[in-house]
Amino acid sequence: MKRIQLAISILLAGTAIPAQARETAIKQTAGPISALDEENFEANLKRIEDINSLCVINKGDPAFGRNATPGVISPMNVRGLKDEYRGRFDQIPQHFADGIPWITPNGGRLTASDLQRIEILQAPDALSCSADASIGIPDPDLAVQALPDQVYNARRLPRASDVRADLESLVEACRTATSEEAADYQQRYEHHFARLRELDAIRKDLRERLLTNDPDLDQADAINQLEKLDPAIDGAIFPSQLKCPPTASELAMIEREPKPGSNEYSIKDATTYRDKLALDDSGQPVNTSAEYEVSGPFRSDHTAKIPGTGTSAPNPDLVVESNMGAYVSAGFGSLTFGDATVGTGFQSTGPGTETFADTAPTQFDSSGISAGVHFELTDSLTGGFHYGYSEGDARKDFDIPAGGAIDVGNVYGALSPSGSTGLNIGNRGLSGFNEADFNLHEVKFSVTTPIATEGAFASTATLFINALFMDRSFRGETNANVFGTPITQGRDQTVQDRLFGLGGILNGRLPVAEGVSATGSVAGGLYYRETDMDATEWNMCALCPPADQNFTLTFAEDDSGTSFAGTVAAGLEFDVSRNLKFTIGADASYVSDIGQIINPSSGDQVLDGETTRLGTTDAWRWQARAGFKLRF
């Protein structure tokens, strides 16, 4: 990975040094200084500004793009710099209101420009210098580290354009604010402006390195970032200048740009860095330029000049913040339903002991696929679409031998045409099978927002609407032979469930190693359920009364109700490239109420009025999965 270099001012002497390794320059000048220069206001303020810049550089803010260099200052020096910053900051005037004398410690009068330089700095309590834990400490050779997943996923810091939009909305709100609303608007404005302070320091650093033609700067990415920072920062009103609410005369005079000679000011720097790239002896730019269109969510009608010759093909190294992507995965697992209430035949060892000769499978080996896309809706909301499909089947065969102590036969799903509940053939033996299969379709629409964005751990909350469509089929058959005459019973039964629900998900991600993150989620939802059952049963018995020798029973029923569903999942994500991840994981899901066919298992049940009918049961699914995530 390439090294980053910077022509940085020596903080104490204030003289420029030649372009050199940026990390080395920072390390050599980043130590705290115990003595405070109270006599020289300009030197003191310059030192405060330099510490503020060093802290922003050391944090490795995502707005630096590929030029971020987190953790280049030792933790000990970080603590010292923050202490020095607080001490020096307390030595400068902090008054911005009209009518208060703006006097420096050595008797000079502060100008509006001085006040602007002071107010754009972070307050000591808000100054953050430590490298973001999720970015990590650079390698010994100080190679630039890739930005963490959280920057491009749930843990995104507000983008420059989003911060500016929030500030502008508060400026407009202040125009008509009541006295009760004004304090809240001003507090919120200061909160958003704190992020703009960091972005302004990043812009200054990128500009300096671009204008000094830093040979190891990724100039394409720097210009890409500046294209987004400039319109967001220029013209922003400082908190001390916010009129909230303005008087009638102020309201008539409010302008977005400062008036010459007034004490009102805004951030405005018209430096055009493209026109100030280093020139050779003949006056020509050291770097020629090719044009690449800015792509992604920041695409616009203009093109960005970047160093190097070439065509207008998209630059593959251009870093553009994006929150669009897709994923696909395959899963294998098990689906288990509740009580075994579907079956064929009966067996008995005495009065009152009748039960199914065998039941249909309640556990299925399953396999499936899922895929989805996610896309940005607003600065803090991500939309998503998910589709999943899974299926499975199982079969059970049985053979109860003749001549034992077990009586066998068939129980009818309802009374036969002659009024019989079934057929008992004694211990003459019974064989048969029960098989079942299922398929499940899932469609989900979701909206996700970050809820925890500090430190290495990141989490999001998701609201979703979901639709589940499950079909299950059961087939069973019994065969017996009495005095050379075959006796058979067969069942073909289906149940269809449709669940429509609303729910939420809590997601979490934590880096555990270089390029590896652990993920987890907990989901739950409430569903409206619709269930349909269709069942057919046929019986053949040449020895039975004429009406029962060959007859068919059919059943149809529907039901509706509510159901709860929940899922717990955990996994690992491995970086394959900056935009591609390989994922593995496992999950467990539960549904409280789902349709289930119930067949009578004894003649006594039929005699009491029981028939083949529709009921409910619960279901569990365990699944292991693997797949890929792609970011566009």
XYZ file of C-alpha atoms in Angstrom:
632
model
C 0.000 0.000 0.000
C 1.370 3.400 -0.849
C 2.718 5.835 1.705
C 1.154 9.229 2.213
C 3.385 12.314 2.179
C 2.739 15.901 3.158
C 4.516 19.223 3.153
C 3.569 20.232 6.702
C 4.602 23.311 8.605
C 6.948 22.889 11.556
C 4.566 23.788 14.333
C 6.858 25.860 16.507
C 9.031 27.609 13.953
C 6.214 28.116 11.484
C 8.526 27.507 8.505
C 7.747 25.160 5.642
C 9.648 21.917 5.128
C 10.052 20.020 1.850
C 7.578 17.301 0.919
C 8.418 14.226 2.969
C 6.716 11.199 4.478
C 3.581 12.659 6.024
C 3.535 10.274 8.968
C 7.168 11.031 9.814
C 6.531 14.777 9.684
C 3.532 14.452 11.980
C 5.407 12.247 14.436
C 8.310 14.724 14.591
C 6.057 17.706 15.317
C 3.143 16.167 17.215
C 4.576 16.256 20.709
C 2.925 18.515 23.285
C 4.628 21.728 24.421
C 4.418 22.594 28.100
C 5.002 26.367 27.876
C 2.061 28.500 26.769
C 2.817 31.522 24.640
C 0.410 33.961 26.233
C 2.281 37.030 24.990
C 1.858 36.261 21.269
C -1.788 35.827 20.351
C -1.065 34.854 16.741
C 1.492 32.171 17.668
C -0.817 30.729 20.301
C -3.788 30.587 17.934
C -1.630 29.051 15.193
C -0.502 26.300 17.571
C -4.144 25.605 18.536
C -5.088 25.375 14.875
C -2.225 22.975 14.215
C -3.256 20.691 17.082
C -6.831 20.724 15.809
C -5.586 19.670 12.347
C -3.326 16.959 13.769
C -6.221 15.481 15.726
C -8.450 15.360 12.635
C -5.641 13.717 10.639
C -4.972 11.175 13.388
C -8.641 10.147 13.636
C -8.674 8.907 10.044
C -12.053 10.453 9.274
C -13.922 8.784 6.341
C -14.144 12.170 4.608
C -10.413 11.841 3.847
C -11.339 8.959 1.519
C -8.343 6.886 0.475
C -5.989 9.502 1.918
C -6.925 8.728 5.524
C -3.987 7.960 7.846
C -5.383 6.963 11.238
C -3.279 6.400 14.328
C 0.010 8.015 13.249
C 0.431 9.816 16.587
C 1.299 7.817 19.692
C -1.417 7.558 22.389
C 0.871 9.291 24.882
C 1.297 12.302 22.585
C -2.432 12.322 21.889
C -3.131 12.799 25.596
C -0.490 15.511 25.825
C -1.791 17.350 22.799
C -5.324 17.416 24.207
C -4.044 18.816 27.511
C -2.008 21.451 25.678
C -4.990 22.302 23.495
C -7.191 22.911 26.546
C -4.570 25.104 28.195
C -3.944 27.225 25.127
C -7.625 27.443 24.258
C -8.340 28.972 27.668
C -5.873 31.783 26.916
C -7.780 33.190 23.948
C -10.936 35.343 24.118
C -14.149 33.427 23.606
C -16.503 36.384 23.205
C -18.494 36.773 20.019
C -21.496 38.879 20.997
C -21.753 42.517 19.901
C -20.709 44.999 22.512
C -18.087 42.838 24.228
C -14.514 44.110 23.805
C -12.539 41.736 21.647
C -9.103 42.221 23.159
C -6.131 39.846 22.858
C -3.872 39.082 25.863
C -1.247 41.528 24.570
C -3.718 44.354 24.077
C -4.606 43.917 20.425
C -8.172 44.045 19.172
C -9.700 40.929 17.608
C -10.988 41.224 14.085
C -13.935 39.364 12.599
C -11.374 37.168 10.838
C -9.747 36.311 14.187
C -13.117 35.391 15.648
C -13.847 33.182 12.651
C -10.547 31.325 13.135
C -11.364 30.778 16.799
C -14.959 29.666 16.353
C -14.146 27.129 13.637
C -12.020 25.240 16.173
C -13.439 22.451 18.295
C -14.034 23.220 21.947
C -11.600 21.299 24.211
C -14.317 18.945 25.455
C -15.355 18.160 21.869
C -11.823 17.651 20.513
C -11.244 14.020 19.531
C -7.729 12.912 18.567
C -7.605 9.140 18.953
C -7.748 6.977 15.858
C -11.083 5.320 15.348
C -10.859 1.833 16.879
C -12.693 0.312 13.947
C -10.033 1.589 11.536
C -7.102 0.116 13.421
C -3.502 1.135 13.913
C -1.345 1.332 10.773
C 1.305 -1.250 10.000
C 4.866 -0.542 11.156
C 5.649 0.954 7.745
C 2.677 3.303 8.251
C 0.850 2.045 5.164
C -2.623 3.497 4.777
C -5.318 1.182 6.120
C -8.546 0.478 4.269
C -11.521 2.197 5.827
C -13.716 -0.136 7.923
C -16.943 -1.763 6.848
C -18.882 0.461 9.220
C -17.964 3.540 7.207
C -19.712 2.092 4.169
C -22.530 0.352 6.021
C -24.400 1.134 9.215
C -21.628 3.167 10.818
C -21.518 5.954 8.260
C -20.738 9.396 9.641
C -22.976 12.131 8.224
C -21.752 13.201 4.793
C -20.841 16.811 4.142
C -23.936 17.455 2.026
C -26.154 15.984 4.735
C -24.601 18.175 7.440
C -25.079 21.281 5.306
C -28.694 20.367 4.584
C -29.355 20.023 8.319
C -27.749 23.421 8.996
C -29.730 25.116 6.244
C -32.990 23.660 7.490
C -32.282 25.068 10.969
C -31.443 28.500 9.523
C -34.815 28.524 7.792
C -36.571 27.240 10.909
C -35.038 30.079 12.936
C -36.669 32.683 10.705
C -40.068 31.874 12.225
C -38.983 30.336 15.525
C -40.754 31.152 18.739
C -38.706 32.078 21.790
C -39.291 28.576 23.159
C -38.041 26.954 19.947
C -35.017 29.206 19.493
C -32.863 27.626 22.225
C -33.486 24.134 20.859
C -32.691 25.207 17.284
C -29.469 26.905 18.369
C -28.370 23.848 20.328
C -29.077 21.576 17.373
C -27.252 23.964 15.039
C -24.144 23.833 17.241
C -24.338 20.019 17.281
C -24.359 19.778 13.466
C -21.753 22.519 13.125
C -19.317 20.444 15.209
C -19.189 17.930 12.352
C -18.623 20.787 9.890
C -15.605 21.874 11.948
C -13.954 18.507 11.317
C -14.864 18.585 7.645
C -13.336 22.049 7.274
C -10.061 20.840 8.820
C -10.056 17.888 6.416
C -10.635 20.217 3.471
C -7.740 22.453 4.489
C -5.415 19.469 4.798
C -6.392 18.002 1.424
C -6.064 21.401 -0.254
C -2.596 22.009 1.182
C -1.350 18.633 0.032
C -2.896 19.091 -3.400
C -1.531 22.599 -3.906
C 1.969 21.528 -2.808
C 1.747 18.658 -5.282
C 2.331 16.005 -2.613
C 3.722 13.145 -4.750
C 2.132 10.400 -2.652
C -1.307 11.969 -2.402
C -4.097 10.129 -4.202
C -5.038 13.281 -6.085
C -8.002 11.722 -7.869
C -9.580 10.814 -4.574
C -8.629 14.105 -2.939
C -10.371 16.087 -5.678
C -13.357 13.766 -5.466
C -13.634 14.468 -1.723
C -13.125 18.223 -2.201
C -15.890 18.289 -4.807
C -18.215 17.201 -2.018
C -16.715 19.274 0.794
C -16.593 22.679 -0.929
C -20.317 23.242 -1.580
C -21.178 21.881 1.850
C -18.796 24.159 3.759
C -18.663 27.432 1.809
C -21.225 29.943 3.012
C -22.233 28.092 6.170
C -23.177 30.497 8.973
C -21.306 30.218 12.234
C -23.332 29.468 15.380
C -22.523 32.881 16.884
C -23.950 34.569 13.791
C -27.177 32.583 13.667
C -30.189 34.869 14.035
C -32.710 32.801 15.958
C -35.179 34.339 15.865
C -34.164 37.437 13.899
C -35.649 40.827 14.604
C -37.811 42.419 11.940
C -34.909 44.524 10.705
C -32.496 41.586 10.791
C -34.955 39.416 8.903
C -35.058 41.965 6.109
C -31.262 42.086 5.912
C -30.353 38.402 6.230
C -28.156 37.211 3.368
C -26.272 33.993 2.834
C -22.960 35.829 2.301
C -21.345 38.233 4.820
C -21.631 41.959 4.214
C -18.275 43.784 3.798
C -17.214 45.545 6.951
C -19.799 43.851 9.165
C -19.193 41.507 12.074
C -21.295 38.818 10.418
C -19.274 36.120 8.768
C -19.612 32.718 7.133
C -17.183 30.115 5.855
C -16.002 31.278 2.461
C -12.761 30.278 0.761
C -12.574 30.748 -2.996
C -9.259 28.936 -3.426
C -9.269 27.042 -6.738
C -6.858 24.206 -6.160
C -7.108 22.835 -9.707
C -5.549 26.033 -11.041
C -2.692 25.956 -8.533
C -1.091 22.596 -9.144
C 2.706 22.748 -9.285
C 4.213 24.077 -12.535
C 7.445 23.057 -14.194
C 10.164 25.485 -15.377
C 8.244 26.197 -18.566
C 5.118 27.121 -16.668
C 3.242 23.939 -17.561
C 1.491 21.781 -14.930
C 3.699 19.022 -13.588
C 0.751 16.652 -13.906
C -1.338 16.447 -17.050
C -5.053 15.888 -16.586
C -7.656 13.458 -17.731
C -11.386 13.832 -17.088
C -13.419 11.297 -15.175
C -17.062 11.634 -14.369
C -17.905 11.632 -10.685
C -20.091 8.572 -10.158
C -22.201 7.058 -7.405
C -24.721 8.981 -5.284
C -22.679 12.178 -5.797
C -22.855 12.048 -9.598
C -23.269 15.476 -11.166
C -23.074 17.186 -14.525
C -19.457 18.286 -14.148
C -16.226 16.362 -14.439
C -13.341 16.263 -11.986
C -9.779 16.894 -13.113
C -7.395 14.249 -11.865
C -3.711 13.672 -12.509
C -2.448 11.325 -15.164
C -3.072 10.751 -18.836
C -5.729 8.424 -20.155
C -9.191 8.211 -21.567
C -12.510 9.168 -20.030
C -13.168 5.660 -18.736
C -14.289 5.541 -15.067
C -11.446 5.544 -12.585
C -11.504 2.197 -10.724
C -9.697 3.716 -7.742
C -12.091 6.625 -7.333
C -13.605 6.289 -3.859
C -17.236 7.338 -3.749
C -19.343 6.858 -0.653
C -22.208 4.571 -1.521
C -24.907 2.707 0.307
C -26.067 0.442 -2.485
C -25.343 -3.247 -2.753
C -26.621 -6.760 -3.216
C -26.165 -10.157 -1.611
C -26.813 -13.794 -2.377
C -26.499 -16.855 -0.153
C -27.290 -20.557 -0.023
C -28.496 -22.338 3.098
C -28.844 -25.883 4.373
C -30.628 -26.955 7.504
C -33.647 -28.505 9.107
C -37.323 -27.561 9.425
C -39.315 -29.122 12.267
C -43.046 -28.889 12.923
C -44.797 -29.562 16.228
C -46.953 -32.571 17.120
C -47.254 -35.533 14.752
C -50.955 -35.310 13.824
C -50.809 -36.630 10.253
C -50.639 -40.384 9.656
C -52.170 -43.551 8.197
C -53.525 -46.843 9.528
C -53.676 -47.813 13.173
C -52.075 -50.267 15.549
C -53.276 -51.445 18.965
C -52.136 -53.752 21.746
C -55.473 -53.633 23.569
C -58.580 -51.562 24.230
C -57.905 -47.834 24.336
C -54.366 -48.088 22.895
C -55.097 -47.304 19.261
C -52.626 -44.976 17.563
C -51.305 -44.399 14.032
C -49.616 -47.300 12.327
C -47.095 -44.588 11.487
C -47.062 -40.805 11.341
C -45.993 -38.492 8.558
C -42.538 -36.831 8.889
C -42.411 -33.709 11.036
C -38.741 -32.923 10.357
C -37.308 -32.071 6.949
C -33.820 -31.573 5.630
C -34.047 -28.293 3.769
C -32.024 -26.273 1.314
C -32.578 -22.862 -0.172
C -31.281 -19.655 -1.637
C -31.817 -16.004 -0.824
C -30.896 -12.752 -2.495
C -31.521 -9.092 -2.006
C -30.529 -5.521 -2.699
C -30.226 -2.445 -0.514
C -30.281 1.153 -1.649
C -30.071 4.600 -0.119
C -33.327 6.400 0.606
C -32.041 9.366 2.641
C -28.873 10.229 4.520
C -29.940 8.010 7.414
C -32.328 5.501 5.830
C -31.514 2.505 3.659
C -34.195 0.605 1.780
C -34.001 -3.097 1.080
C -35.689 -5.898 -0.825
C -35.216 -9.574 0.014
C -36.406 -12.792 -1.602
C -35.826 -16.283 -0.241
C -36.814 -19.763 -1.317
C -36.345 -23.097 0.451
C -37.683 -26.606 0.090
C -37.369 -30.057 1.582
C -38.948 -33.503 1.719
C -38.936 -36.657 3.844
C -40.381 -40.185 3.757
C -41.113 -42.884 6.330
C -41.895 -46.544 5.513
C -43.372 -49.030 7.977
C -44.104 -52.764 8.093
C -45.948 -54.316 11.038
C -45.570 -58.110 10.672
C -48.474 -60.536 10.960
C -48.902 -63.018 13.812
C -47.738 -60.824 16.647
C -49.520 -59.163 19.545
C -50.369 -56.050 17.563
C -53.754 -55.617 15.921
C -53.815 -53.372 12.859
C -56.261 -51.773 10.461
C -57.446 -48.475 9.014
C -59.232 -45.562 10.690
C -61.451 -43.518 8.404
C -61.192 -39.724 8.286
C -64.926 -39.569 8.982
C -67.785 -42.047 9.213
C -67.984 -44.331 6.155
C -71.128 -44.515 3.982
C -72.373 -47.388 6.187
C -71.567 -45.468 9.392
C -68.361 -47.347 10.228
C -65.366 -45.642 11.950
C -62.789 -47.958 10.393
C -61.625 -51.522 9.810
C -59.819 -53.808 12.300
C -58.165 -56.807 10.619
C -56.534 -58.230 13.756
C -52.864 -59.285 13.754
C -52.667 -59.963 10.038
C -49.949 -57.321 9.467
C -49.919 -53.927 7.792
C -47.354 -52.093 5.680
C -47.218 -48.685 4.046
C -45.528 -45.303 3.892
C -45.937 -41.604 4.718
C -44.119 -38.931 2.774
C -44.245 -35.143 2.863
C -42.617 -32.128 1.264
C -42.711 -28.369 1.624
C -41.681 -25.219 -0.197
C -41.406 -21.750 1.272
C -41.271 -18.368 -0.489
C -40.394 -15.191 1.424
C -40.641 -11.582 0.206
C -39.482 -8.726 2.432
C -39.271 -4.943 2.130
C -37.277 -3.086 4.765
C -35.998 0.285 5.945
C -32.808 0.473 8.037
C -31.230 3.261 10.087
C -28.062 3.425 12.235
C -28.547 3.429 16.018
C -24.983 3.064 17.344
C -22.070 4.563 15.441
C -19.407 5.167 18.088
C -16.351 2.972 18.516
C -15.697 -0.314 16.812
C -19.164 -1.773 17.390
C -21.889 -0.655 15.012
C -25.580 -1.438 15.070
C -28.672 -0.679 13.048
C -32.417 -0.978 13.448
C -34.633 -2.307 10.661
C -38.380 -2.065 10.165
C -39.806 -4.548 7.679
C -42.982 -5.788 6.085
C -42.875 -9.449 5.193
C -44.893 -12.047 3.323
C -44.411 -15.821 3.728
C -46.007 -18.412 1.454
C -45.660 -22.056 2.493
C -47.137 -25.152 0.812
C -46.973 -28.617 2.405
C -48.145 -31.896 0.892
C -48.700 -35.217 2.663
C -49.172 -38.583 0.983
C -49.732 -41.830 2.814
C -50.822 -45.393 2.004
C -51.501 -48.684 3.845
C -51.629 -52.198 2.423
C -52.899 -55.458 3.952
C -54.030 -58.877 2.714
C -56.929 -60.746 4.327
C -57.861 -64.184 2.972
C -56.060 -63.255 -0.244
C -58.035 -60.032 -0.643
C -56.124 -56.693 -0.695
C -57.255 -53.924 1.627
C -55.820 -50.444 1.088
C -56.200 -46.896 2.277
C -54.595 -43.805 0.735
C -54.430 -40.125 1.693
C -53.404 -37.082 -0.356
C -53.509 -33.922 1.740
C -52.204 -30.335 1.328
C -52.081 -27.278 3.562
C -51.211 -23.765 2.370
C -50.200 -20.886 4.646
C -49.983 -17.198 3.815
C -48.502 -14.922 6.478
C -48.321 -11.126 6.194
C -46.448 -9.322 8.910
C -44.687 -6.277 10.289
C -41.607 -6.466 12.463
C -38.206 -5.193 13.422
C -34.573 -6.303 13.460
C -31.610 -5.255 15.597
C -28.323 -5.794 13.762
C -24.770 -5.583 15.069
C -21.271 -5.777 13.606
C -17.895 -5.921 15.349
C -14.447 -6.223 13.714
C -12.597 -9.186 15.220
C -9.497 -9.378 13.033
C -7.961 -7.795 9.969
C -10.632 -8.005 7.279
C -12.976 -10.092 9.456
C -16.127 -8.933 11.228
C -18.589 -10.770 13.464
C -22.264 -10.057 12.816
C -25.435 -10.806 14.698
C -29.118 -9.977 14.600
C -32.352 -10.501 16.501
C -35.658 -10.168 14.659
C -39.301 -10.438 15.591
C -42.652 -9.738 13.970
C -46.383 -10.154 14.283
C -48.210 -11.771 11.373
C -51.725 -12.186 10.077
C -52.171 -15.806 8.938
C -54.487 -17.353 6.334
C -54.516 -21.147 5.953
C -56.318 -23.484 3.517
C -56.552 -27.274 3.712
C -57.593 -29.768 1.063
C -57.564 -33.500 1.818
C -58.687 -36.591 -0.067
C -58.897 -40.130 1.339
C -59.838 -43.308 -0.535
C -60.549 -46.757 0.903
C -60.775 -50.171 -0.845
C -62.024 -53.268 1.005
C -63.736 -56.091 -0.970
C -64.664 -57.870 2.305
C -66.499 -54.845 3.724
C -70.234 -54.073 3.341
C -71.092 -53.015 -0.219
C -71.302 -49.307 0.658
C -67.770 -49.377 2.143
C -65.985 -51.497 -0.474
C -64.741 -48.515 -2.467
C -65.434 -44.961 -1.246
C -63.727 -41.573 -1.117
C -63.820 -38.890 1.557
C -62.896 -35.237 0.831
C -62.240 -32.415 3.260
C -61.758 -28.678 2.704
C -61.325 -26.065 5.412
C -59.809 -22.629 5.907
C -58.687 -20.727 8.966
C -57.086 -17.407 9.916
C -55.413 -15.921 12.947
C -52.266 -14.236 14.217
C -48.780 -15.606 14.582
C -45.488 -14.486 16.046
C -42.199 -15.180 14.304
C -38.660 -14.550 15.526
C -35.104 -15.184 14.336
C -31.661 -15.136 15.940
C -28.636 -15.109 13.620
C -24.854 -14.902 13.886
C -22.112 -14.937 11.281
C -18.716 -13.860 10.037
C -17.840 -11.626 7.099
C -14.496 -11.871 5.295
C -13.194 -9.122 3.028
C -12.458 -10.500 -0.434
C -11.946 -7.012 -1.843
C -13.040 -3.524 -0.864
C -16.493 -4.086 -2.335
C -16.904 -7.850 -1.991
C -17.322 -9.960 1.137
C -17.673 -13.690 1.718
C -20.117 -14.520 4.498
C -20.858 -17.569 6.612
C -23.387 -17.896 9.403
C -26.190 -19.739 11.093
C -29.669 -18.820 12.248
C -32.618 -20.226 14.152
C -36.204 -19.190 13.419
C -39.496 -19.860 15.194
C -43.137 -19.455 14.141
C -45.772 -19.775 16.853
C -48.851 -20.702 14.777
C -48.971 -22.332 11.387
C -51.575 -24.565 9.715
C -51.501 -28.306 10.434
C -53.654 -31.226 9.253
C -55.086 -33.455 11.983
C -56.137 -37.032 11.100
C -58.070 -39.265 13.523
C -55.847 -42.058 14.892
C -58.550 -44.257 16.495
C -62.126 -45.352 15.856
C -63.203 -43.906 19.193
C -62.198 -40.443 18.003
C -64.325 -40.786 14.867
C -67.201 -42.126 16.942
C -66.929 -38.986 19.105
C -67.259 -36.805 16.008
C -63.574 -36.275 15.160
C -62.755 -35.977 11.445
C -59.790 -35.021 9.320
C -59.583 -31.292 9.983
C -57.396 -28.199 10.052
C -55.544 -27.161 13.189
C -52.371 -25.256 14.071
C -48.898 -26.089 15.292
C -45.564 -24.304 15.688
C -42.382 -24.669 13.653
C -38.611 -24.296 14.089
C -35.950 -23.873 11.446
C -32.179 -24.189 11.876
C -29.964 -23.192 8.997
C -26.293 -22.785 8.084
C -25.562 -20.448 5.206
C -22.794 -19.039 3.047
C -22.786 -16.350 0.415
C -21.410 -13.081 -0.894
C -22.128 -9.398 -0.345
C -21.359 -6.887 -3.070
C -21.243 -3.110 -2.717
C -21.810 -1.062 -5.848
